Tab-separated table of C-alpha atoms and ligand atoms in Angstrom:
chain	number	residue	atom	x	y	z
J	1	UNK	CA	62.514	9.385	19.738
J	2	UNK	CA	60.462	9.456	16.546
J	3	UNK	CA	60.691	6.472	14.240
J	4	UNK	CA	58.822	5.074	11.269
J	5	UNK	CA	57.645	1.508	10.777
J	6	UNK	CA	57.297	0.632	7.075
J	7	UNK	CA	55.558	-2.502	5.848
J	8	UNK	CA	57.710	-3.882	3.028
J	9	UNK	CA	55.439	-6.861	2.552
J	10	UNK	CA	52.175	-8.076	4.102
J	11	UNK	CA	51.574	-11.307	2.192
J	12	UNK	CA	51.698	-14.908	3.256
J	13	UNK	CA	54.508	-17.257	2.165
J	14	UNK	CA	53.204	-17.654	-1.402
J	15	UNK	CA	52.543	-13.942	-1.847
J	16	UNK	CA	49.407	-12.363	-3.294
J	17	UNK	CA	48.571	-12.745	-6.166
J	18	UNK	CA	49.309	-16.432	-5.654
J	19	UNK	CA	50.852	-18.023	-8.743
J	20	UNK	CA	48.267	-19.694	-10.975
J	21	UNK	CA	45.282	-18.315	-9.051
J	22	UNK	CA	42.536	-16.247	-10.657
J	23	UNK	CA	40.392	-15.571	-7.581
J	24	UNK	CA	38.883	-12.148	-6.971
J	25	UNK	CA	41.719	-11.018	-4.700
J	26	UNK	CA	44.514	-12.326	-6.944
J	27	UNK	CA	43.003	-10.525	-9.967
J	28	UNK	CA	42.004	-7.395	-8.024
J	29	UNK	CA	43.120	-3.983	-9.308
J	30	UNK	CA	43.317	-2.610	-5.727
J	31	UNK	CA	47.075	-2.217	-5.074
J	32	UNK	CA	46.439	-3.131	-1.411
J	33	UNK	CA	45.558	-6.647	-2.614
J	34	UNK	CA	49.099	-7.062	-3.989
J	35	UNK	CA	51.161	-8.396	-1.113
J	36	UNK	CA	54.871	-9.230	-1.152
J	37	UNK	CA	56.373	-11.614	1.398
J	38	UNK	CA	56.314	-10.342	5.012
J	39	UNK	CA	58.958	-7.887	6.212
J	40	UNK	CA	59.153	-4.489	7.899
J	41	UNK	CA	61.651	-1.658	8.286
J	42	UNK	CA	62.180	0.339	11.468
J	43	UNK	CA	63.915	3.667	10.774
J	44	UNK	CA	64.943	6.586	12.961
J	45	UNK	CA	67.524	9.339	12.971
J	46	UNK	CA	70.685	8.867	14.971
J	47	UNK	CA	72.383	11.717	16.863
J	48	UNK	CA	74.703	14.309	15.344
J	49	UNK	CA	75.735	14.089	12.591
J	50	UNK	CA	72.163	13.010	11.861
J	51	UNK	CA	72.271	9.668	10.181
J	52	UNK	CA	69.322	7.565	9.238
J	53	UNK	CA	69.240	4.232	11.046
J	54	UNK	CA	67.573	1.258	9.416
J	55	UNK	CA	66.690	-2.125	10.895
J	56	UNK	CA	65.050	-4.784	8.722
J	57	UNK	CA	62.967	-7.565	10.249
J	58	UNK	CA	63.275	-10.612	7.946
J	59	UNK	CA	64.638	-10.676	4.390
J	60	UNK	CA	62.212	-12.766	2.335
J	61	UNK	CA	62.346	-13.691	-1.368
J	62	UNK	CA	60.974	-10.236	-2.326
J	63	UNK	CA	63.627	-8.314	-0.415
J	64	UNK	CA	65.378	-6.933	-3.508
J	65	UNK	CA	62.161	-5.500	-4.947
J	66	UNK	CA	61.174	-4.105	-1.543
J	67	UNK	CA	64.584	-2.463	-1.081
J	68	UNK	CA	64.300	-0.858	-4.533
J	69	UNK	CA	60.799	0.454	-3.842
J	70	UNK	CA	61.867	2.042	-0.549
J	71	UNK	CA	65.197	3.261	-1.990
J	72	UNK	CA	67.063	1.500	0.786
J	73	UNK	CA	70.674	2.700	0.877
J	74	UNK	CA	72.045	1.067	3.983
J	75	UNK	CA	71.080	-1.329	6.750
J	76	UNK	CA	72.339	-1.202	10.334
J	77	UNK	CA	71.058	-4.657	11.327
J	78	UNK	CA	68.690	-7.454	10.345
J	79	UNK	CA	66.538	-9.233	12.918
J	80	UNK	CA	65.234	-12.671	11.967
J	81	UNK	CA	61.990	-14.053	13.389
J	82	UNK	CA	62.500	-17.647	12.171
J	83	UNK	CA	64.144	-19.573	9.329
J	84	UNK	CA	61.246	-20.304	6.962
J	85	UNK	CA	61.872	-19.489	3.284
J	86	UNK	CA	59.467	-16.530	3.145
J	87	UNK	CA	61.548	-14.835	5.868
J	88	UNK	CA	65.162	-15.602	4.878
J	89	UNK	CA	65.568	-16.192	1.131
J	90	UNK	CA	66.445	-12.559	0.356
J	91	UNK	CA	69.628	-12.709	2.437
J	92	UNK	CA	71.731	-12.964	-0.726
J	93	UNK	CA	70.447	-9.538	-1.796
J	94	UNK	CA	72.039	-7.949	1.243
J	95	UNK	CA	75.322	-8.200	-0.707
J	96	UNK	CA	75.426	-4.791	-2.428
J	97	UNK	CA	74.277	-2.960	0.709
J	98	UNK	CA	76.764	-4.885	2.824
J	99	UNK	CA	79.825	-3.772	0.857
J	100	UNK	CA	79.376	-0.104	1.838
J	101	UNK	CA	78.543	-1.022	5.446
J	102	UNK	CA	81.665	-3.170	5.629
J	103	UNK	CA	83.879	-0.320	4.405
J	104	UNK	CA	82.225	2.079	6.858
J	105	UNK	CA	82.495	-0.045	9.966
J	106	UNK	CA	82.163	-3.776	9.554
J	107	UNK	CA	79.779	-6.503	8.480
J	108	UNK	CA	76.012	-6.065	8.929
J	109	UNK	CA	74.907	-7.990	12.053
J	110	UNK	CA	72.144	-10.527	11.442
J	111	UNK	CA	70.475	-11.299	14.766
J	112	UNK	CA	69.234	-14.880	14.767
J	113	UNK	CA	68.247	-17.517	17.338
J	114	UNK	CA	70.295	-20.763	17.194
J	115	UNK	CA	67.738	-22.658	15.062
J	116	UNK	CA	67.641	-19.763	12.580
J	117	UNK	CA	71.423	-19.338	12.521
J	118	UNK	CA	71.824	-23.041	11.769
J	119	UNK	CA	69.549	-22.794	8.712
J	120	UNK	CA	71.156	-19.552	7.481
J	121	UNK	CA	74.612	-21.126	7.687
J	122	UNK	CA	73.454	-24.220	5.812
J	123	UNK	CA	71.404	-22.515	3.079
J	124	UNK	CA	73.906	-19.710	2.551
J	125	UNK	CA	77.081	-21.699	3.209
J	126	UNK	CA	78.766	-19.897	0.300
J	127	UNK	CA	78.556	-16.741	2.460
J	128	UNK	CA	79.233	-18.193	5.881
J	129	UNK	CA	81.606	-21.155	5.568
J	130	UNK	CA	85.123	-20.405	6.759
J	131	UNK	CA	86.634	-21.634	3.510
J	132	UNK	CA	84.258	-19.754	1.204
J	133	UNK	CA	86.182	-18.332	-1.742
J	134	UNK	CA	83.158	-16.479	-3.126
J	135	UNK	CA	84.550	-12.977	-3.729
J	136	UNK	CA	81.248	-11.105	-3.609
J	137	UNK	CA	79.814	-12.892	-0.590
J	138	UNK	CA	77.692	-10.774	1.732
J	139	UNK	CA	79.681	-8.856	4.332
J	140	UNK	CA	77.384	-9.951	7.155
J	141	UNK	CA	77.849	-11.741	10.448
J	142	UNK	CA	75.392	-13.820	12.424
J	143	UNK	CA	74.931	-12.458	15.940
J	144	UNK	CA	73.116	-14.244	18.780
J	145	UNK	CA	69.561	-13.076	19.339
J	146	UNK	CA	69.436	-12.204	23.043
J	147	UNK	CA	66.286	-11.263	25.003
J	148	UNK	CA	67.194	-7.661	24.227
J	149	UNK	CA	69.184	-6.475	21.219
J	150	UNK	CA	70.552	-2.951	21.003
J	151	UNK	CA	71.039	-1.374	17.592
J	152	UNK	CA	72.672	2.024	18.138
J	153	UNK	CA	70.166	4.029	20.246
J	154	UNK	CA	67.319	1.522	20.115
J	155	UNK	CA	66.538	-1.586	22.103
J	156	UNK	CA	64.582	-4.405	20.488
J	157	UNK	CA	62.944	-6.763	22.979
J	158	UNK	CA	62.453	-10.335	21.869
J	159	UNK	CA	58.819	-11.500	22.258
J	160	UNK	CA	58.681	-15.326	22.103
J	161	UNK	CA	55.688	-16.784	20.258
J	162	UNK	CA	54.652	-20.200	18.946
J	163	UNK	CA	54.533	-20.908	15.199
J	164	UNK	CA	53.091	-24.416	14.878
J	165	UNK	CA	55.731	-26.646	16.499
J	166	UNK	CA	58.387	-23.906	16.566
J	167	UNK	CA	59.332	-21.257	19.116
J	168	UNK	CA	60.033	-18.117	17.131
J	169	UNK	CA	60.709	-14.438	17.815
J	170	UNK	CA	58.577	-11.334	17.633
J	171	UNK	CA	59.969	-7.918	18.519
J	172	UNK	CA	58.949	-4.964	20.622
J	173	UNK	CA	60.580	-1.564	20.013
J	174	UNK	CA	59.353	1.499	21.890
J	175	UNK	CA	55.559	1.670	21.771
J	176	UNK	CA	55.270	-0.816	18.893
J	177	UNK	CA	55.528	-4.577	18.451
J	178	UNK	CA	55.806	-6.762	15.353
J	179	UNK	CA	54.637	-10.379	15.537
J	180	UNK	CA	54.398	-12.558	12.431
J	181	UNK	CA	53.678	-16.256	11.920
J	182	UNK	CA	51.958	-16.835	15.252
J	183	UNK	CA	49.736	-19.747	16.237
J	184	UNK	CA	49.926	-19.082	19.980
J	185	UNK	CA	51.180	-16.362	22.331
J	186	UNK	CA	52.534	-17.592	25.701
J	187	UNK	CA	51.204	-15.816	28.796
J	188	UNK	CA	54.679	-14.486	29.622
J	189	UNK	CA	54.803	-12.736	26.246
J	190	UNK	CA	51.557	-10.839	26.849
J	191	UNK	CA	53.440	-9.093	29.669
J	192	UNK	CA	55.913	-7.749	27.106
J	193	UNK	CA	53.049	-6.337	25.042
J	194	UNK	CA	51.562	-3.851	27.502
J	195	UNK	CA	51.020	-0.151	26.759
J	196	UNK	CA	51.430	-0.399	22.996
J	197	UNK	CA	50.360	2.282	20.550
J	198	UNK	CA	51.030	0.074	17.522
J	199	UNK	CA	50.719	-3.705	17.359
J	200	UNK	CA	51.297	-5.873	14.299
J	201	UNK	CA	49.759	-9.354	14.358
J	202	UNK	CA	49.505	-11.984	11.648
J	203	UNK	CA	46.134	-12.995	10.275
J	204	UNK	CA	46.246	-15.560	7.488
J	205	UNK	CA	42.608	-16.174	6.566
J	206	UNK	CA	39.289	-17.216	8.156
J	207	UNK	CA	39.823	-20.996	7.954
J	208	UNK	CA	42.007	-22.557	10.691
J	209	UNK	CA	45.644	-23.406	9.892
J	210	UNK	CA	47.989	-25.440	12.141
J	211	UNK	CA	50.712	-22.772	12.341
J	212	UNK	CA	48.952	-19.460	11.626
J	213	UNK	CA	46.291	-17.358	13.335
J	214	UNK	CA	42.863	-16.835	11.809
J	215	UNK	CA	41.276	-13.377	11.613
J	216	UNK	CA	39.085	-14.247	14.622
J	217	UNK	CA	42.088	-15.314	16.718
J	218	UNK	CA	44.077	-12.208	15.757
J	219	UNK	CA	41.133	-9.966	16.718
J	220	UNK	CA	40.853	-11.707	20.117
J	221	UNK	CA	44.577	-11.163	20.798
J	222	UNK	CA	44.381	-7.578	19.576
J	223	UNK	CA	41.480	-6.842	21.931
J	224	UNK	CA	43.233	-8.457	24.866
J	225	UNK	CA	46.524	-6.590	24.230
J	226	UNK	CA	44.627	-3.357	23.641
J	227	UNK	CA	47.067	-1.377	21.496
J	228	UNK	CA	45.662	1.897	20.162
J	229	UNK	CA	45.948	0.503	16.609
J	230	UNK	CA	46.519	-3.086	15.494
J	231	UNK	CA	47.654	-3.851	11.941
J	232	UNK	CA	47.262	-7.357	10.506
J	233	UNK	CA	49.905	-8.877	8.217
J	234	UNK	CA	50.991	-12.241	6.671
J	235	UNK	CA	47.715	-12.218	4.741
J	236	UNK	CA	46.633	-14.914	2.279
J	237	UNK	CA	44.577	-14.411	-0.890
J	238	UNK	CA	41.386	-15.452	0.889
J	239	UNK	CA	41.204	-11.965	2.443
J	240	UNK	CA	40.292	-9.019	0.226
J	241	UNK	CA	41.478	-5.690	1.649
J	242	UNK	CA	38.274	-3.632	1.559
J	243	UNK	CA	35.796	-6.356	2.451
J	244	UNK	CA	37.924	-7.655	5.342
J	245	UNK	CA	38.486	-4.183	6.779
J	246	UNK	CA	34.722	-3.531	6.722
J	247	UNK	CA	34.145	-6.438	9.133
J	248	UNK	CA	37.017	-5.644	11.528
J	249	UNK	CA	36.351	-3.774	14.800
J	250	UNK	CA	37.581	-0.163	15.205
J	251	UNK	CA	41.328	0.036	15.831
J	252	UNK	CA	42.082	-3.168	13.882
J	253	UNK	CA	42.789	-3.188	10.141
J	254	UNK	CA	44.694	-5.065	7.479
J	255	UNK	CA	48.091	-3.556	6.756
J	256	UNK	CA	49.246	-3.188	3.144
J	257	UNK	CA	52.576	-2.997	1.372
J	258	UNK	CA	54.121	0.452	1.667
J	259	UNK	CA	52.100	1.463	4.756
J	260	UNK	CA	54.102	3.743	7.071
J	261	UNK	CA	53.249	4.134	10.750
J	262	UNK	CA	54.775	6.609	13.220
J	263	UNK	CA	56.379	4.908	16.217
J	264	UNK	CA	57.879	6.337	19.397
J	265	UNK	CA	61.065	4.555	20.450
E	1	ZN	ZN1	55.872	-16.707	7.091
E	2	ZN	ZN1	43.840	-16.155	-5.370
């Protein structure tokens, strides 16, 4: 089944440009050096009557702007990788989209591991607490993130990875996989990443960071996994688009906001 993977944001937690910074990347006129917080859409057509299906992975602080730019009209599910601010703070902006979904069939499921669900319930208690009286709260429900999550016709396979001290989730769907915020990939997860056409890996910058991969580390993983094309995301302002791409091996490149990639589910 044909699907499209859209990069809503490819920036690190602070975004690029980074506030207050006047470096060459932050002041660049290349639109590919403007990176919103990391998120992707996976979209495909459902069966008759043909209806567009949309799954969002992470709703960061830029979610509203990203949804406007992609003219997002409905969401079938959200998958959360982990509960850091750059991946969850846009949850409140699910509200307007959730009202129509609720009328059509029920609240939007938000798939989250226990540690993520706990943070979502605490930060957004005005949506989730049983005695919330907030009339326009999001019509969403937290659903447990199992090893495999089915959204209509499509199965999303959870790919566990390490993010500093945390165990977080990546996702495989069809011949593609999306991993963000990775400092280590367990051996058992490499087995879930075989025979990929499209692989997304994070690559923060060249200098080491305790909870993020460097460009060198991401390239080593990409070459081991051997997807036909690897796209790098969660990119800091140390990496200019053109100059970084020039030094990357064939089949590996920086992604950019708005990039669309064909995927086979
Ligand atoms: Zn992040
Ligand atoms: Zn900068």
